[in-house]
Coordinates of C-alpha atoms and ligand atoms in Angstrom, one line a residue:
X937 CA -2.7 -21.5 14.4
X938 CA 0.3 -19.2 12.7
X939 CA -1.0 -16.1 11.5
X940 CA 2.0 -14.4 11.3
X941 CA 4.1 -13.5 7.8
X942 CA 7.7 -12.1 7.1
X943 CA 8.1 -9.2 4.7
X944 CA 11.2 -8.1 3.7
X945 CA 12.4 -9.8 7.4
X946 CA 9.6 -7.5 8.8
X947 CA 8.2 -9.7 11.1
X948 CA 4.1 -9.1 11.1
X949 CA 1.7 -10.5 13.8
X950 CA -1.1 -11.0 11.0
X951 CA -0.7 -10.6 7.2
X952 CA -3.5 -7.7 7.9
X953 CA -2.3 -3.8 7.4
X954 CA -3.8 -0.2 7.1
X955 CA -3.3 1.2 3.7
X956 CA -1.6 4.4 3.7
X957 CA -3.5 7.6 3.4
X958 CA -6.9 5.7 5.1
X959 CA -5.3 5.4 8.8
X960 CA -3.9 8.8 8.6
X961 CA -0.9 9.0 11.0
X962 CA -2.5 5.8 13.3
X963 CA -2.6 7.4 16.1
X964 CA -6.3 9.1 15.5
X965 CA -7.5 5.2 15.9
X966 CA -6.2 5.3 19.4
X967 CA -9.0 4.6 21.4
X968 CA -11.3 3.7 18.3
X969 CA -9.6 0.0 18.3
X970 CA -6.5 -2.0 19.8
X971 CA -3.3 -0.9 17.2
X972 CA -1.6 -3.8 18.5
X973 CA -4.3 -6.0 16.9
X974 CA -3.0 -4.9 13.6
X975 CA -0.3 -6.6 11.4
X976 CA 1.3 -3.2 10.6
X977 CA -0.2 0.4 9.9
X978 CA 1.4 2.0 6.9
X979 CA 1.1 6.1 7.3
X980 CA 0.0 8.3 5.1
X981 CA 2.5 9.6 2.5
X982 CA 5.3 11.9 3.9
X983 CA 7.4 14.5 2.0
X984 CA 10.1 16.6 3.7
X985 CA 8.0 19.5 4.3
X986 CA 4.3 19.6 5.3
X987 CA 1.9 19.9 2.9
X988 CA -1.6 21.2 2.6
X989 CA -2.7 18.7 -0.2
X990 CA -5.5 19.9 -3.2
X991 CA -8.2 22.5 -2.9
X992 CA -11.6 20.6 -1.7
X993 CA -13.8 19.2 -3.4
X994 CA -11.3 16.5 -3.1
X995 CA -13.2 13.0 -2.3
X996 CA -16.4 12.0 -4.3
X997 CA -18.7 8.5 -3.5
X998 CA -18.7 6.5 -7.3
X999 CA -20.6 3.1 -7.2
X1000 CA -18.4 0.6 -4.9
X1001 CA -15.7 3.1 -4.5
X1002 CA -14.1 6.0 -4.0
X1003 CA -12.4 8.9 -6.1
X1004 CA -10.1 10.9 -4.1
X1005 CA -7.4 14.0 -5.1
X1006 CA -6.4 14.3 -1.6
X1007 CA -2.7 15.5 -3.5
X1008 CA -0.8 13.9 -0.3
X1009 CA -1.5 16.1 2.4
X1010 CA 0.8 15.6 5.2
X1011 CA 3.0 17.1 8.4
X1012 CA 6.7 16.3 7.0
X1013 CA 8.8 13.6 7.9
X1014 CA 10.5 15.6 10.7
X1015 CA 7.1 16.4 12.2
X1016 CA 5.9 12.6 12.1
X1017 CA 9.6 11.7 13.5
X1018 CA 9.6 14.4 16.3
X1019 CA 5.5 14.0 17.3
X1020 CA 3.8 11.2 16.0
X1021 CA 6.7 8.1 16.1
X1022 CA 7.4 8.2 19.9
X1023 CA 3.9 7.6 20.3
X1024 CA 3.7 4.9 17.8
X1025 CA 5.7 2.6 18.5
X1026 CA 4.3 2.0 21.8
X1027 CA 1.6 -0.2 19.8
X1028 CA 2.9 -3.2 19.2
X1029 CA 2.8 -3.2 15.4
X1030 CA 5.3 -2.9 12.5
X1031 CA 5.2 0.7 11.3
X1032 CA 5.8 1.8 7.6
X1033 CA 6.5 5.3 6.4
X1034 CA 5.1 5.6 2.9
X1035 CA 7.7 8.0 1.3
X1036 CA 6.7 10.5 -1.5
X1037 CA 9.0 13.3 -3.0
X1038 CA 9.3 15.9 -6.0
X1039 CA 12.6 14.7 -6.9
X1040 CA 14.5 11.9 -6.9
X1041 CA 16.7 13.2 -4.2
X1042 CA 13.4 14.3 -1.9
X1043 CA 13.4 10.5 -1.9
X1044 CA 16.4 9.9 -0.7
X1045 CA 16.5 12.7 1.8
X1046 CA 13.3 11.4 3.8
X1047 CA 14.2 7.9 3.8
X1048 CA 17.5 8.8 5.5
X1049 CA 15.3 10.6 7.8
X1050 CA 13.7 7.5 8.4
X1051 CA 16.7 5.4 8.4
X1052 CA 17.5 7.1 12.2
X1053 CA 14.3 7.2 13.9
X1054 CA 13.9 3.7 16.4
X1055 CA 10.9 2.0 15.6
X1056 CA 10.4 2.3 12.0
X1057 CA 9.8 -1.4 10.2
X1058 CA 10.5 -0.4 6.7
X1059 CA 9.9 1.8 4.0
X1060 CA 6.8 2.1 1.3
X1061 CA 8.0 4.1 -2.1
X1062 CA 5.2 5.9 -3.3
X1063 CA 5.8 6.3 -6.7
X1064 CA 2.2 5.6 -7.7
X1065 CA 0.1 8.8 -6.8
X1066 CA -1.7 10.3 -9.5
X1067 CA -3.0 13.0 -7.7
X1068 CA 0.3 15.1 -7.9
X1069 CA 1.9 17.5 -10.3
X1070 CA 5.0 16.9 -9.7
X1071 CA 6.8 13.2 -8.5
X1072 CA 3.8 10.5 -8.3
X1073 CA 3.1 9.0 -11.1
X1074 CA 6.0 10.6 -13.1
X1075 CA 8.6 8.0 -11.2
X1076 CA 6.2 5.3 -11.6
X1077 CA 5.2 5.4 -14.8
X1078 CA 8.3 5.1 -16.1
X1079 CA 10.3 2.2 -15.1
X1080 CA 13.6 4.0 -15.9
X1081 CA 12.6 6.4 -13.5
X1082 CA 11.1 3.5 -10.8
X1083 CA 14.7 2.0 -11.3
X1084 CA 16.3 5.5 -10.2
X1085 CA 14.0 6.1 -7.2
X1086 CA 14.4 3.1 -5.5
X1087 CA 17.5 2.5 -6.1
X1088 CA 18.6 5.9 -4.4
X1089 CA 16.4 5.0 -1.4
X1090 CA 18.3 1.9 -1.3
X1091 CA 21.8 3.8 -1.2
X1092 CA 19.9 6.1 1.3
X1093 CA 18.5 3.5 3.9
X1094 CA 19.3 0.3 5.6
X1095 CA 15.4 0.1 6.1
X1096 CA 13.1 -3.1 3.5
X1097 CA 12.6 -0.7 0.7
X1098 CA 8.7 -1.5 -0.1
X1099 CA 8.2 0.3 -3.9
X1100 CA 4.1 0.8 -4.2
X1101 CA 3.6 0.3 -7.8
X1102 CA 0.6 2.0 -10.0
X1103 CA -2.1 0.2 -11.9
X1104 CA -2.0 2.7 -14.5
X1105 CA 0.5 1.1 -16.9
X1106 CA -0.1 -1.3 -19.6
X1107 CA 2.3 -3.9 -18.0
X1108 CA 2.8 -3.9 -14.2
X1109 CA 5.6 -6.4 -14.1
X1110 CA 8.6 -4.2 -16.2
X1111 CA 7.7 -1.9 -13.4
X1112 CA 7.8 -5.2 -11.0
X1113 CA 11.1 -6.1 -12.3
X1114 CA 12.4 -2.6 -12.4
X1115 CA 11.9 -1.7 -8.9
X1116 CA 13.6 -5.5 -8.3
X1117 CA 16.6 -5.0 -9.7
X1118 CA 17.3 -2.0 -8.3
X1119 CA 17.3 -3.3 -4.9
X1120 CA 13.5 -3.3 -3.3
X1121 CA 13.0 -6.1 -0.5
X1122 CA 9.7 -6.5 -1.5
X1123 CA 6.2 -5.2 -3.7
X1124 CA 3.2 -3.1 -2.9
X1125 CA 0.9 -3.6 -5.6
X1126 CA -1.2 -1.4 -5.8
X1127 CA -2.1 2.4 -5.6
X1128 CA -5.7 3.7 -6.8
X1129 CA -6.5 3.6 -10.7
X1130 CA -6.8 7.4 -12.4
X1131 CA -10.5 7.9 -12.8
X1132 CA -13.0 10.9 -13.8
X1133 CA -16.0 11.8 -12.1
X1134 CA -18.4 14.8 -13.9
X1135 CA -21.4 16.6 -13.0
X1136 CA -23.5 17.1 -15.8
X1137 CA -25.1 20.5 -14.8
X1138 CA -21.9 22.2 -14.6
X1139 CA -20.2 19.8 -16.5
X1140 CA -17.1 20.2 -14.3
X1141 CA -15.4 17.3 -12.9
X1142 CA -16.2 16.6 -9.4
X1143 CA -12.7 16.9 -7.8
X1144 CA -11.4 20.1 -8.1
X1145 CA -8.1 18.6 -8.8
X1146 CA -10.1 17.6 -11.7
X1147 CA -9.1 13.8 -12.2
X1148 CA -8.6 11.5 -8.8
X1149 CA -7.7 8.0 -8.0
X1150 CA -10.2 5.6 -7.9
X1151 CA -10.1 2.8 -4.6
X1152 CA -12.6 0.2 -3.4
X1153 CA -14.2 -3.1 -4.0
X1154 CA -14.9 -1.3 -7.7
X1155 CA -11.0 -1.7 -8.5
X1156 CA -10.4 -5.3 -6.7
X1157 CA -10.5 -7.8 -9.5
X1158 CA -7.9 -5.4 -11.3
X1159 CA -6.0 -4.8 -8.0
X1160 CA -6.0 -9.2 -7.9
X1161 CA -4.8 -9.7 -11.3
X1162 CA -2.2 -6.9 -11.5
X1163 CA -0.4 -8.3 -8.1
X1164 CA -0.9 -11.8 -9.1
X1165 CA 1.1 -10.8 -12.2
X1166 CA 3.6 -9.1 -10.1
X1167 CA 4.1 -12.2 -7.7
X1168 CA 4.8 -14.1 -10.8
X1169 CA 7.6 -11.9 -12.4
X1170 CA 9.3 -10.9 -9.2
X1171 CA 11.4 -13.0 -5.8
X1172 CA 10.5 -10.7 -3.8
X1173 CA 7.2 -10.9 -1.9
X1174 CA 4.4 -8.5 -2.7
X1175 CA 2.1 -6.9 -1.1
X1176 CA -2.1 -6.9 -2.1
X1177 CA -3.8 -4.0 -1.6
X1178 CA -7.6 -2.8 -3.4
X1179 CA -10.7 -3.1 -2.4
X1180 CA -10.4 -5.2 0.5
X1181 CA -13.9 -5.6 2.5
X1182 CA -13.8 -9.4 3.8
X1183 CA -11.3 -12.1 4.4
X1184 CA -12.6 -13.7 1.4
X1185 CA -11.2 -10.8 -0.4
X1186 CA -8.1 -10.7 1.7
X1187 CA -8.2 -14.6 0.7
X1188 CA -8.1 -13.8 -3.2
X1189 CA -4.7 -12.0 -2.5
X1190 CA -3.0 -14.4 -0.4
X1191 CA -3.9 -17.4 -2.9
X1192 CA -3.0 -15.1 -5.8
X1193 CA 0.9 -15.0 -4.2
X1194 CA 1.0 -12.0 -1.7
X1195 CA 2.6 -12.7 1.4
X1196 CA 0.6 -9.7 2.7
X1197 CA -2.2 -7.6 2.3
X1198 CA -3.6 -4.4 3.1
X1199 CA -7.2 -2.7 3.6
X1200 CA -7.8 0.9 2.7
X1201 CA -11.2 2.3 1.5
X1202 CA -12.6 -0.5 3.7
X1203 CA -11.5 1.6 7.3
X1204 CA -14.0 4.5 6.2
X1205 CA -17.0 2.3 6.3
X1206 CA -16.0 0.1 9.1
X1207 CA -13.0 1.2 11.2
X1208 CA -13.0 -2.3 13.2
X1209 CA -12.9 -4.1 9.8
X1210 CA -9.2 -5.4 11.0
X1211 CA -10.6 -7.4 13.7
X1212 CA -13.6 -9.3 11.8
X1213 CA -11.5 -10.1 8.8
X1214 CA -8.9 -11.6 11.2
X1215 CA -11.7 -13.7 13.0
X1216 CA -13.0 -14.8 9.5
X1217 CA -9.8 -15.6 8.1
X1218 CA -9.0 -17.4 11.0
X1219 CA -12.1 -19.1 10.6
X1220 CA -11.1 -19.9 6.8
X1221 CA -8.0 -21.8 7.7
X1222 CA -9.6 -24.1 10.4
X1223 CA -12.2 -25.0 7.8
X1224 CA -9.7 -25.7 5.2
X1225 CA -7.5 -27.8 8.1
X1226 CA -4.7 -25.5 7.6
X1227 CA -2.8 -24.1 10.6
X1228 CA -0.7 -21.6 8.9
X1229 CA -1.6 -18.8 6.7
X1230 CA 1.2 -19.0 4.9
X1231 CA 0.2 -22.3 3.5
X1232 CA -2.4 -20.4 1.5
X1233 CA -0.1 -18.1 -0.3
X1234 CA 0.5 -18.7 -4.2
X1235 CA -1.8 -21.8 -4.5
X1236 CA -3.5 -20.7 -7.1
X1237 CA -5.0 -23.3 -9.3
X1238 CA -4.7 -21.8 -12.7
X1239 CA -5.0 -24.7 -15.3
X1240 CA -2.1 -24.3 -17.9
X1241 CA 0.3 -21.6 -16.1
X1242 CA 2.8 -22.6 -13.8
X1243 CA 2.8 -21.2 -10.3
X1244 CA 4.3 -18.1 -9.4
X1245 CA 7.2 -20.1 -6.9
X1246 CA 7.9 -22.5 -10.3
X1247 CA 8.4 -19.3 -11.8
X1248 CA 11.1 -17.8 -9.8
X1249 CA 13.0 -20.8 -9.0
Ligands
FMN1425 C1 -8.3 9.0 0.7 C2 -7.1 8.1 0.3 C3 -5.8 8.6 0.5 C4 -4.7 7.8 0.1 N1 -3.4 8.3 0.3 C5 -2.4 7.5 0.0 C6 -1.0 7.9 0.3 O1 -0.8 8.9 1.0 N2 0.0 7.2 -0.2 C7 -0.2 6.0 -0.9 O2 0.7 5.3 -1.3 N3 -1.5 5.6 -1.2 C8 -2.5 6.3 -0.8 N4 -3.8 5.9 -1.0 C9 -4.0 4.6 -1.8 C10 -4.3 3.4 -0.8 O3 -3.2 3.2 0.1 C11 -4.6 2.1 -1.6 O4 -3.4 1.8 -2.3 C12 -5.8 2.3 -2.5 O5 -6.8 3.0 -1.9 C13 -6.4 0.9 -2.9 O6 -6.8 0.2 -1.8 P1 -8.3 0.2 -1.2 O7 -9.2 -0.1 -2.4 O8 -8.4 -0.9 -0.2 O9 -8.6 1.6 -0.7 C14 -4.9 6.6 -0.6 C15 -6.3 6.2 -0.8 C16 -7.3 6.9 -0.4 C17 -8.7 6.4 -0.6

């Protein structure tokens, strides 16, 4: 049975990855579970310089989810290059840098970073944090400004350029088609939703940041529709990602058009989740008589709308 997929001409061993920001840099699962089990591990979000991230309170529980306002804490690309990389890549799994920056040109500067360090797979643009002042949000919420970003890390890298897109626009695929035409290999759709959690006695919000974003099974049916309309506007494959627990959830991606998904949230409550979604989906396909997992990918029955391949071609 094939359950390997090509991203962007990343080859992964299983359309399975770690969600950036809940695998911190990977390595801290060493020893927890096999990394070469995994079908990639996208890192948590880089800058050029470390970063010490928002004053705690900075995670709170909501029903089915999470709010967090972690604010990208992080060692620097150099850092990760120089300490964490060489030890890495001795897993055999595709491993993605999820790039953040304050300007435009931050961007650019830690992708070509990237671009020289052996054993990187490709790129994920994080233009989708809310829990920043400055960058975040501001480049994705703006598909002028999505179109400027990635296209610089395109001029900057010869890397797959992976834009992660935010749900927290009214239309998903202008930002889709923005990121597209200015030269991303493929979609990550998508970050956490902005959210607000307050406790009544002090009548404060919970997160000190104040507003956080919002991840788990809570956000899933959004997380389906919002990349099912992105693999319909776009040629280039996307990525699923929210709220992720099972492989019938993994399943709802995968038949809604992503070539890929990957699990976030999900690793805090069971860190071997990886491994029992594989089994399952694995299961899935022998019970369906399918031998390939790619066979599953944009069959979504959906009387009256064309499918997303009829689409693009
Ligand atoms: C604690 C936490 C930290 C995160 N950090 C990052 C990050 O550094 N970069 C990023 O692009 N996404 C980050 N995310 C978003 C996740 O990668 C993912 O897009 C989101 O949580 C939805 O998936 P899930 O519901 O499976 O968690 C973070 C999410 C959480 C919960």
């Amino acid at each position: 049975m094939n359950l390997g997929v090509e991203i962007a001409g990343i080859r992964l061993k299983n359309p399975l990855l770690a969600a950036s920001g809940t695998f911190g840099y990977g390595l801290e699962y060493e020893g927890v579970l096999d990394l070469s089990r995994l079908g990639g591990i996208v890192c948590k979000g880089l800058y050029m310089e470390p970063r010490d991230g928002n004053p705690t309170p900075r995670i709170v529980e909501t029903p089915a989810g999470l709010l967090n306002a972690i604010g990208l804490q992080g060692i620097g690309i150099r850092a990760f290059v120089r300490d964490v990389l060489p030890r890495l890549v001795r897993h055999d799994t595709a491993v993605l840098v999820n790039v953040c920056g304050d300007t435009v040109e931050e961007y650019a500067e830690v992708s070509r970073v990237c671009d020289g360090a052996p054993g990187i797979a490709g790129l994920e643009v994080n233009i989708s944090c809310p829990n920043v002042k400055k960058g975040g949000l501001a480049f994705g919420g703006d598909p002028r400004m999505t179109h400027e970003v990635v296209a610089a890390v395109r001029k900057a890298t010869r890397l797959p350029v992976i834009p992660k897109l935010s749900p927290n626009v009214a239309d998903i695929t202008v930002f889709a088609r923005a990121a597209e035409e200015a030269g991303a290999d493929a979609l990550s759709c998508i970050n956490t939703l902005l959210g607000l959690v307050i406790d009544v006695e002090s009548r404060r919000p919970r997160l000190a940041f104040g507003t956080g974003g919002l991840s788990g099974p809570a956000i899933r049916p959004v997380a389906v529709r919002m990349a099912w309309q992105a693999a319909r506007s776009v040629r280039i494959p996307v990525i699923g990602i929210g709220g992720i627990a099972s492989a019938s959830d993994a399943l709802e991606f995968l038949i809604a058009g992503c070539r890929a998904v990957q699990i976030g949230t999900a690793n805090f409550v069971d860190p071997g989740i990886h491994e029992r979604i594989l089994t399952d989906l694995a299961a899935y396909l022998e019970r369906h008589s399918l031998d390939d997992v790619n066979a599953v990918v944009g069959t979504l029955e959906y009387p009256g709308l064309p499918r997303p391949c009829e689409v693009c071609e």
